[in-house]
CSV table of C-alpha atoms and ligand atoms in Angstrom, one decimal:
chain,number,residue,atom,x,y,z
C,1,MET,CA,170.3,130.0,87.2
C,2,ILE,CA,167.8,132.3,84.9
C,3,LYS,CA,167.4,130.7,81.7
C,4,LYS,CA,166.1,133.0,78.5
C,5,VAL,CA,163.1,132.3,76.7
C,6,LEU,CA,162.2,133.9,73.7
C,7,GLN,CA,158.2,134.4,72.4
C,8,SER,CA,158.1,136.2,68.5
C,9,ASN,CA,157.4,135.5,65.3
C,10,PHE,CA,160.6,133.8,64.3
C,11,LYS,CA,161.1,133.8,60.1
C,12,ILE,CA,161.5,130.5,58.6
C,13,LEU,CA,164.3,130.0,56.5
C,14,ALA,CA,163.6,125.9,54.8
C,15,ASN,CA,160.8,123.2,55.6
C,16,LYS,CA,162.4,120.4,53.5
C,17,LYS,CA,160.6,116.9,53.4
C,18,ILE,CA,162.7,114.1,54.7
C,19,GLY,CA,160.6,111.5,54.5
C,20,ARG,CA,157.0,110.5,53.4
C,21,ASP,CA,156.2,111.9,57.0
C,22,TYR,CA,158.7,113.6,58.0
C,23,PHE,CA,159.7,117.1,57.7
C,24,LYS,CA,162.8,119.6,59.1
C,25,LEU,CA,161.9,123.5,59.4
C,26,THR,CA,164.7,125.8,60.2
C,27,PHE,CA,163.7,129.2,60.9
C,28,VAL,CA,165.6,131.9,61.7
C,29,SER,CA,165.9,132.8,65.9
C,30,PRO,CA,170.1,134.1,66.7
C,31,GLU,CA,168.7,133.9,69.9
C,32,ILE,CA,166.8,130.6,70.8
C,33,SER,CA,170.0,128.7,68.7
C,34,ALA,CA,172.5,130.5,71.2
C,35,ALA,CA,170.1,130.1,74.2
C,36,ALA,CA,169.3,126.5,73.3
C,37,CYS,CA,170.3,122.7,74.9
C,38,PRO,CA,170.2,119.7,73.5
C,39,GLY,CA,167.0,117.8,75.5
C,40,GLN,CA,164.7,121.3,75.2
C,41,PHE,CA,162.1,122.1,72.9
C,42,VAL,CA,160.3,125.0,70.9
C,43,GLU,CA,156.6,126.1,71.3
C,44,VAL,CA,154.4,126.1,68.5
C,45,ARG,CA,151.7,128.3,67.7
C,46,VAL,CA,150.0,126.4,64.1
C,47,PRO,CA,148.0,129.2,62.7
C,48,ASP,CA,146.2,128.4,59.4
C,49,CYS,CA,144.3,125.5,61.2
C,50,ASP,CA,141.1,125.0,62.2
C,51,GLY,CA,140.1,124.7,66.4
C,52,LEU,CA,144.0,124.3,67.1
C,53,LEU,CA,144.3,126.9,69.9
C,54,LEU,CA,147.0,124.8,71.7
C,55,ARG,CA,150.9,125.5,70.8
C,56,ARG,CA,153.0,121.6,69.7
C,57,PRO,CA,155.8,121.4,71.6
C,58,ILE,CA,159.4,119.8,69.7
C,59,GLY,CA,162.0,119.4,70.8
C,60,VAL,CA,165.6,121.2,69.3
C,61,HIS,CA,166.9,119.0,66.7
C,62,SER,CA,170.0,120.9,65.6
C,63,VAL,CA,170.9,125.3,65.7
C,64,SER,CA,173.8,126.8,64.1
C,65,SER,CA,174.4,130.3,65.0
C,66,LYS,CA,171.4,132.2,63.2
C,67,SER,CA,168.6,129.7,62.3
C,68,CYS,CA,167.7,126.5,65.1
C,69,ASN,CA,166.3,123.2,63.5
C,70,ILE,CA,162.8,121.5,64.6
C,71,LEU,CA,162.5,117.9,63.1
C,72,VAL,CA,158.8,116.6,63.0
C,73,GLU,CA,156.6,113.8,62.3
C,74,ILE,CA,153.3,114.5,60.8
C,75,VAL,CA,151.3,112.2,63.2
C,76,GLY,CA,148.3,114.8,62.7
C,77,PRO,CA,146.4,118.0,62.2
C,78,ALA,CA,149.1,120.7,64.0
C,79,THR,CA,152.3,118.8,62.5
C,80,ARG,CA,150.4,118.3,58.8
C,81,ALA,CA,149.7,122.0,58.6
C,82,LEU,CA,153.4,123.0,60.1
C,83,SER,CA,154.5,120.7,57.3
C,84,HIS,CA,152.9,123.2,53.7
C,85,LYS,CA,154.6,126.3,56.1
C,86,ALA,CA,157.4,127.9,53.4
C,87,ALA,CA,159.8,129.4,53.6
C,88,GLY,CA,159.4,133.4,53.9
C,89,GLU,CA,156.4,132.3,56.7
C,90,TYR,CA,156.6,133.8,60.0
C,91,LEU,CA,156.4,131.5,63.5
C,92,ASP,CA,154.9,132.1,66.6
C,93,ILE,CA,157.1,130.7,68.7
C,94,ILE,CA,158.4,130.6,72.3
C,95,GLY,CA,161.0,129.1,72.9
C,96,PRO,CA,163.7,127.5,74.8
C,97,LEU,CA,161.4,125.6,77.3
C,98,GLY,CA,162.0,123.0,80.1
C,99,ASN,CA,165.3,121.1,81.5
C,100,GLY,CA,167.9,119.1,79.1
C,101,PHE,CA,170.4,116.8,79.2
C,102,SER,CA,173.3,117.0,81.2
C,103,PHE,CA,176.1,116.6,79.5
C,104,GLN,CA,178.9,117.7,80.6
C,105,LEU,CA,181.3,115.0,82.2
C,106,SER,CA,182.0,117.0,85.8
C,107,ALA,CA,178.1,116.5,85.7
C,108,ILE,CA,177.5,112.6,85.4
C,109,PRO,CA,179.3,110.5,87.7
C,110,ALA,CA,179.4,107.7,86.0
C,111,ALA,CA,182.7,109.9,85.3
C,112,GLY,CA,183.9,111.0,87.6
C,113,GLY,CA,184.9,114.1,86.6
C,114,SER,CA,187.8,113.3,84.3
C,115,ALA,CA,188.9,110.4,85.7
C,116,PHE,CA,188.0,108.3,82.1
C,117,GLY,CA,189.6,110.7,80.4
C,118,GLY,CA,188.4,109.7,76.7
C,119,SER,CA,187.2,106.0,77.3
C,120,PHE,CA,184.3,107.3,78.8
C,121,GLN,CA,181.5,106.0,77.5
C,122,PRO,CA,177.9,107.6,76.3
C,123,ILE,CA,175.2,105.2,75.0
C,124,ILE,CA,172.6,107.5,73.0
C,125,VAL,CA,169.2,105.0,72.7
C,126,ALA,CA,166.3,106.7,70.6
C,127,GLY,CA,163.0,104.9,69.8
C,128,GLY,CA,160.9,106.4,66.4
C,129,MET,CA,161.0,110.6,66.8
C,130,GLY,CA,163.8,110.2,69.3
C,131,VAL,CA,166.2,111.1,67.2
C,132,ALA,CA,165.7,114.5,66.2
C,133,PRO,CA,166.9,116.2,69.9
C,134,LEU,CA,169.6,113.4,70.7
C,135,TYR,CA,170.8,114.3,67.8
C,136,PHE,CA,171.9,117.7,68.9
C,137,LEU,CA,172.5,115.7,72.5
C,138,ALA,CA,176.0,114.0,69.8
C,139,GLU,CA,176.3,116.9,68.3
C,140,ARG,CA,177.5,118.2,72.1
C,141,ILE,CA,179.1,115.1,73.0
C,142,LYS,CA,181.0,113.9,70.0
C,143,GLN,CA,184.5,114.5,71.3
C,144,GLN,CA,183.4,110.7,73.5
C,145,LYS,CA,182.2,109.4,69.9
C,146,PRO,CA,178.9,108.5,71.4
C,147,LEU,CA,177.7,105.0,70.7
C,148,VAL,CA,173.8,105.4,69.1
C,149,LEU,CA,171.4,102.7,69.0
C,150,ILE,CA,168.0,103.7,67.2
C,151,GLY,CA,164.9,101.9,66.9
C,152,ALA,CA,162.0,102.0,64.9
C,153,ARG,CA,158.9,99.4,63.2
C,154,THR,CA,160.7,100.0,59.8
C,155,LYS,CA,163.2,100.6,57.6
C,156,SER,CA,162.2,104.5,56.1
C,157,GLN,CA,161.5,105.4,59.7
C,158,ILE,CA,165.3,105.7,60.2
C,159,LEU,CA,166.2,108.7,60.8
C,160,CYS,CA,169.2,110.5,61.0
C,161,GLU,CA,172.0,107.8,60.7
C,162,LYS,CA,174.3,109.2,58.4
C,163,GLU,CA,174.1,112.1,59.9
C,164,PHE,CA,174.4,110.9,63.3
C,165,LYS,CA,177.9,108.5,61.3
C,166,LYS,CA,179.5,111.8,60.3
C,167,LEU,CA,179.4,113.5,64.0
C,168,GLY,CA,182.1,110.1,64.4
C,169,CYS,CA,179.4,108.3,66.3
C,170,SER,CA,179.1,104.5,66.1
C,171,VAL,CA,175.7,103.7,64.8
C,172,LYS,CA,173.5,100.6,65.4
C,173,ILE,CA,169.8,100.3,64.1
C,174,VAL,CA,166.9,97.9,65.4
C,175,THR,CA,163.4,98.1,63.5
C,176,ASP,CA,160.4,96.0,64.4
C,177,ASP,CA,160.0,94.1,60.9
C,178,GLY,CA,163.9,93.8,60.1
C,179,SER,CA,163.9,95.9,57.0
C,180,CYS,CA,166.7,98.0,58.2
C,181,GLY,CA,169.1,96.7,60.9
C,182,SER,CA,168.5,94.0,62.9
C,183,ARG,CA,165.1,92.5,63.9
C,184,GLY,CA,163.9,93.6,67.3
C,185,ARG,CA,163.9,96.0,69.6
C,186,VAL,CA,166.1,99.0,70.4
C,187,THR,CA,165.8,97.7,73.8
C,188,ASP,CA,167.1,94.4,73.0
C,189,LEU,CA,169.8,95.5,71.3
C,190,LEU,CA,170.9,97.8,73.9
C,191,LYS,CA,170.4,94.9,76.2
C,192,LYS,CA,172.5,92.1,74.5
C,193,ILE,CA,175.3,95.2,74.5
C,194,LEU,CA,176.1,95.6,77.5
C,195,SER,CA,175.7,92.0,78.4
C,196,GLU,CA,178.1,91.2,75.9
C,197,ASN,CA,181.0,94.1,76.8
C,198,SER,CA,180.5,94.1,80.7
C,199,GLY,CA,183.7,96.4,80.5
C,200,LEU,CA,181.3,98.9,79.2
C,201,LYS,CA,178.9,99.1,81.9
C,202,ALA,CA,181.2,100.9,84.2
C,203,GLN,CA,181.8,103.5,81.7
C,204,SER,CA,178.9,104.1,80.4
C,205,TYR,CA,175.6,106.9,80.9
C,206,ILE,CA,172.6,106.6,79.0
C,207,TYR,CA,170.5,108.7,77.1
C,208,ALA,CA,167.5,108.2,76.1
C,209,CYS,CA,164.1,108.9,73.9
C,210,GLY,CA,161.5,107.8,72.4
C,211,PRO,CA,157.7,106.0,72.8
C,212,LYS,CA,157.0,105.8,77.0
C,213,PRO,CA,157.6,101.5,77.7
C,214,MET,CA,160.8,101.7,74.7
C,215,LEU,CA,161.7,104.2,78.8
C,216,LYS,CA,160.4,102.4,81.3
C,217,ALA,CA,163.0,99.3,79.2
C,218,VAL,CA,165.8,101.5,79.2
C,219,SER,CA,165.3,102.4,82.9
C,220,ARG,CA,165.2,98.8,84.2
C,221,ILE,CA,168.2,98.2,81.8
C,222,SER,CA,169.8,100.9,83.1
C,223,GLN,CA,169.2,100.2,86.9
C,224,ASP,CA,170.0,96.2,86.2
C,225,HIS,CA,173.1,97.0,84.6
C,226,GLY,CA,174.1,99.5,87.2
C,227,ILE,CA,174.1,102.5,84.6
C,228,PRO,CA,172.6,105.4,85.1
C,229,ALA,CA,170.8,107.1,82.3
C,230,GLN,CA,168.9,110.3,81.2
C,231,ILE,CA,165.2,110.3,79.6
C,232,SER,CA,163.7,112.8,78.0
C,233,LEU,CA,159.9,112.0,78.4
C,234,GLU,CA,157.2,113.2,75.6
C,235,GLU,CA,153.6,114.4,77.7
C,236,HIS,CA,151.0,116.0,76.3
C,237,MET,CA,151.2,120.0,76.9
C,238,SER,CA,148.3,122.5,77.1
C,239,CYS,CA,150.3,125.3,78.4
C,240,GLY,CA,154.2,124.3,78.3
C,241,ILE,CA,155.1,126.3,80.2
C,242,GLY,CA,154.0,124.9,83.9
C,243,ALA,CA,150.9,126.9,84.5
C,244,CYS,CA,148.6,124.3,84.0
C,245,LEU,CA,150.1,120.8,85.5
C,246,GLY,CA,149.2,119.2,82.5
C,247,CYS,CA,151.7,117.0,82.2
C,248,VAL,CA,152.4,115.8,85.0
C,249,VAL,CA,154.6,112.7,86.1
C,250,LYS,CA,155.1,110.6,89.5
C,251,THR,CA,158.3,110.5,90.6
C,252,THR,CA,159.6,110.1,93.8
C,253,THR,CA,160.1,113.8,95.1
C,254,GLY,CA,156.3,113.8,94.3
C,255,PHE,CA,154.6,115.7,90.8
C,256,GLN,CA,157.1,117.3,88.4
C,257,ARG,CA,156.5,118.7,85.1
C,258,VAL,CA,157.2,117.6,81.8
C,259,CYS,CA,157.1,120.6,80.5
C,260,LYS,CA,159.0,122.8,83.3
C,261,GLU,CA,161.3,120.5,85.7
C,262,GLY,CA,161.8,117.8,82.3
C,263,PRO,CA,161.5,116.9,79.7
C,264,VAL,CA,164.1,114.6,80.6
C,265,PHE,CA,164.9,113.2,84.1
C,266,ASN,CA,166.9,110.7,85.6
C,267,SER,CA,165.2,107.8,85.2
C,268,ARG,CA,165.1,106.7,89.4
C,269,GLU,CA,162.8,109.4,89.3
C,270,ILE,CA,160.0,108.0,87.3
C,271,ILE,CA,158.0,106.1,89.2
C,272,TRP,CA,156.5,103.8,86.5
C,273,GLU,CA,153.4,102.5,87.6
C,274,GLY,CA,150.9,103.6,85.2
C,275,LEU,CA,152.6,104.8,82.2
J,1,FAD,C1,158.7,117.8,74.7
J,1,FAD,C2,158.6,117.0,73.8
J,1,FAD,C3,159.5,117.4,72.5
J,1,FAD,C4,158.8,117.0,71.6
J,1,FAD,N1,159.6,116.6,69.9
J,1,FAD,C5,159.0,116.5,68.8
J,1,FAD,C6,159.9,116.5,67.8
J,1,FAD,O1,161.3,117.2,68.2
J,1,FAD,N2,159.3,115.8,66.9
J,1,FAD,C7,158.4,115.6,66.9
J,1,FAD,O2,157.4,115.1,65.2
J,1,FAD,N3,157.3,115.5,68.0
J,1,FAD,C8,157.7,115.9,69.3
J,1,FAD,N4,157.1,115.7,70.0
J,1,FAD,C9,155.2,115.3,69.7
J,1,FAD,C10,154.7,116.6,69.1
J,1,FAD,O3,154.1,117.7,70.1
J,1,FAD,C11,153.1,116.1,68.4
J,1,FAD,O4,153.3,114.8,67.6
J,1,FAD,C12,152.3,116.8,68.6
J,1,FAD,O5,152.2,117.5,69.4
J,1,FAD,C13,151.2,116.2,67.3
J,1,FAD,O6,150.5,117.7,67.0
J,1,FAD,P1,149.5,117.0,66.3
J,1,FAD,O7,148.0,118.2,65.6
J,1,FAD,O8,150.1,117.3,65.0
J,1,FAD,O9,148.5,115.9,66.3
J,1,FAD,P2,147.2,115.3,67.8
J,1,FAD,O10,146.3,114.9,66.9
J,1,FAD,O11,147.3,116.1,68.8
J,1,FAD,O12,148.0,114.0,68.3
J,1,FAD,C14,148.3,112.8,66.7
J,1,FAD,C15,148.8,111.5,67.8
J,1,FAD,O13,150.1,112.2,68.6
J,1,FAD,C16,149.6,112.0,69.8
J,1,FAD,N5,150.3,112.8,70.5
J,1,FAD,C17,150.5,113.9,70.6
J,1,FAD,N6,151.4,114.9,71.3
J,1,FAD,C18,152.1,113.8,72.3
J,1,FAD,C19,152.9,114.1,72.5
J,1,FAD,N7,153.4,115.3,73.6
J,1,FAD,N8,153.0,113.1,74.1
J,1,FAD,C20,153.2,111.9,73.3
J,1,FAD,N9,151.4,111.5,72.0
J,1,FAD,C21,151.1,112.5,72.2
J,1,FAD,C22,148.1,112.0,70.1
J,1,FAD,O14,147.4,111.3,71.6
J,1,FAD,C23,147.8,111.3,68.9
J,1,FAD,O15,148.1,110.3,69.0
J,1,FAD,C24,157.3,116.3,71.3
J,1,FAD,C25,156.6,116.2,72.2
J,1,FAD,C26,156.8,116.4,73.3
J,1,FAD,C27,155.8,116.9,74.9
J,2,FES,S1,152.0,121.7,80.2
J,2,FES,FE1,150.8,123.5,81.2
J,2,FES,S2,151.5,122.6,83.7
J,2,FES,FE2,153.1,121.4,81.6
């Protein structure tokens, strides 16, 4: 299937601070919103930022008929410069890029087509900014009432809890310091839930996005419990369009580009040593 990718200067509709280090930026693009699938990303050129030549990859967070939202954490010069952009300004953006999550029941072996009907249980596992693309996925599969596990270092880094709940998702929070939800790691919670609910296993499917060590743990847990998992990898990217090979990861079928064949992969495909 040929995917539609656009490059243009898109007008910023809003840029809202949603926490000390987080903002949600909305740009007008009916084309990107129509074409984008959960797990895909856009490449944003950040102007007025000295020495920044490379575009920055940011996941699509949600879409409406005319506009597209990205949810961003300020971690360095580009994300800081983006946080200062105002409504009415323009951003040079390419997207949507990459391969997103497969979420049609017919494409999910665990769901056996329609065999599980309403009882099929997607489990969404988000670490830190992993919530950004996973919210878009939750919107698309809300009828299946996903169980959402959100993990972060501390309370102020828990994002989108209310938004997931509004979709009808059941949400569980974990923080490293115990300041919100239970104390611990999101992968410990995943392990506990699967161990205590043996009935859940046969009907579950895991979708995860977050830091690499978390994804590695999710992959191991999903394998231990015999549950399929799709994970969205974050790699440093240069071109973002498959040309430079700067983002390759080792998989069971050779090296694959995170920006082109990914960022979403079947967790069983990834060879984790060294990652
Ligand atoms: C497919 C994809 C989707 C992404 N989606 C989002 C999103 O929805 N929201 C969001 O806030 N961020 C997202 N990111 C990460 C985002 O691209 C980086 O935070 C951003 O490029 C940092 O740019 P900077 O100039 O502000 O900071 P830099 O100075 O470039 O980096 C600051 C710190 O972040 C680390 N870092 C930068 N880029 C990456 C990366 N790609 N993977 C892992 N670590 C990185 C650097 O090593 C450094 O420690 C995504 C990355 C990828 C690959
Ligand atoms: S960033 Fe260039 S190939 Fe992926």
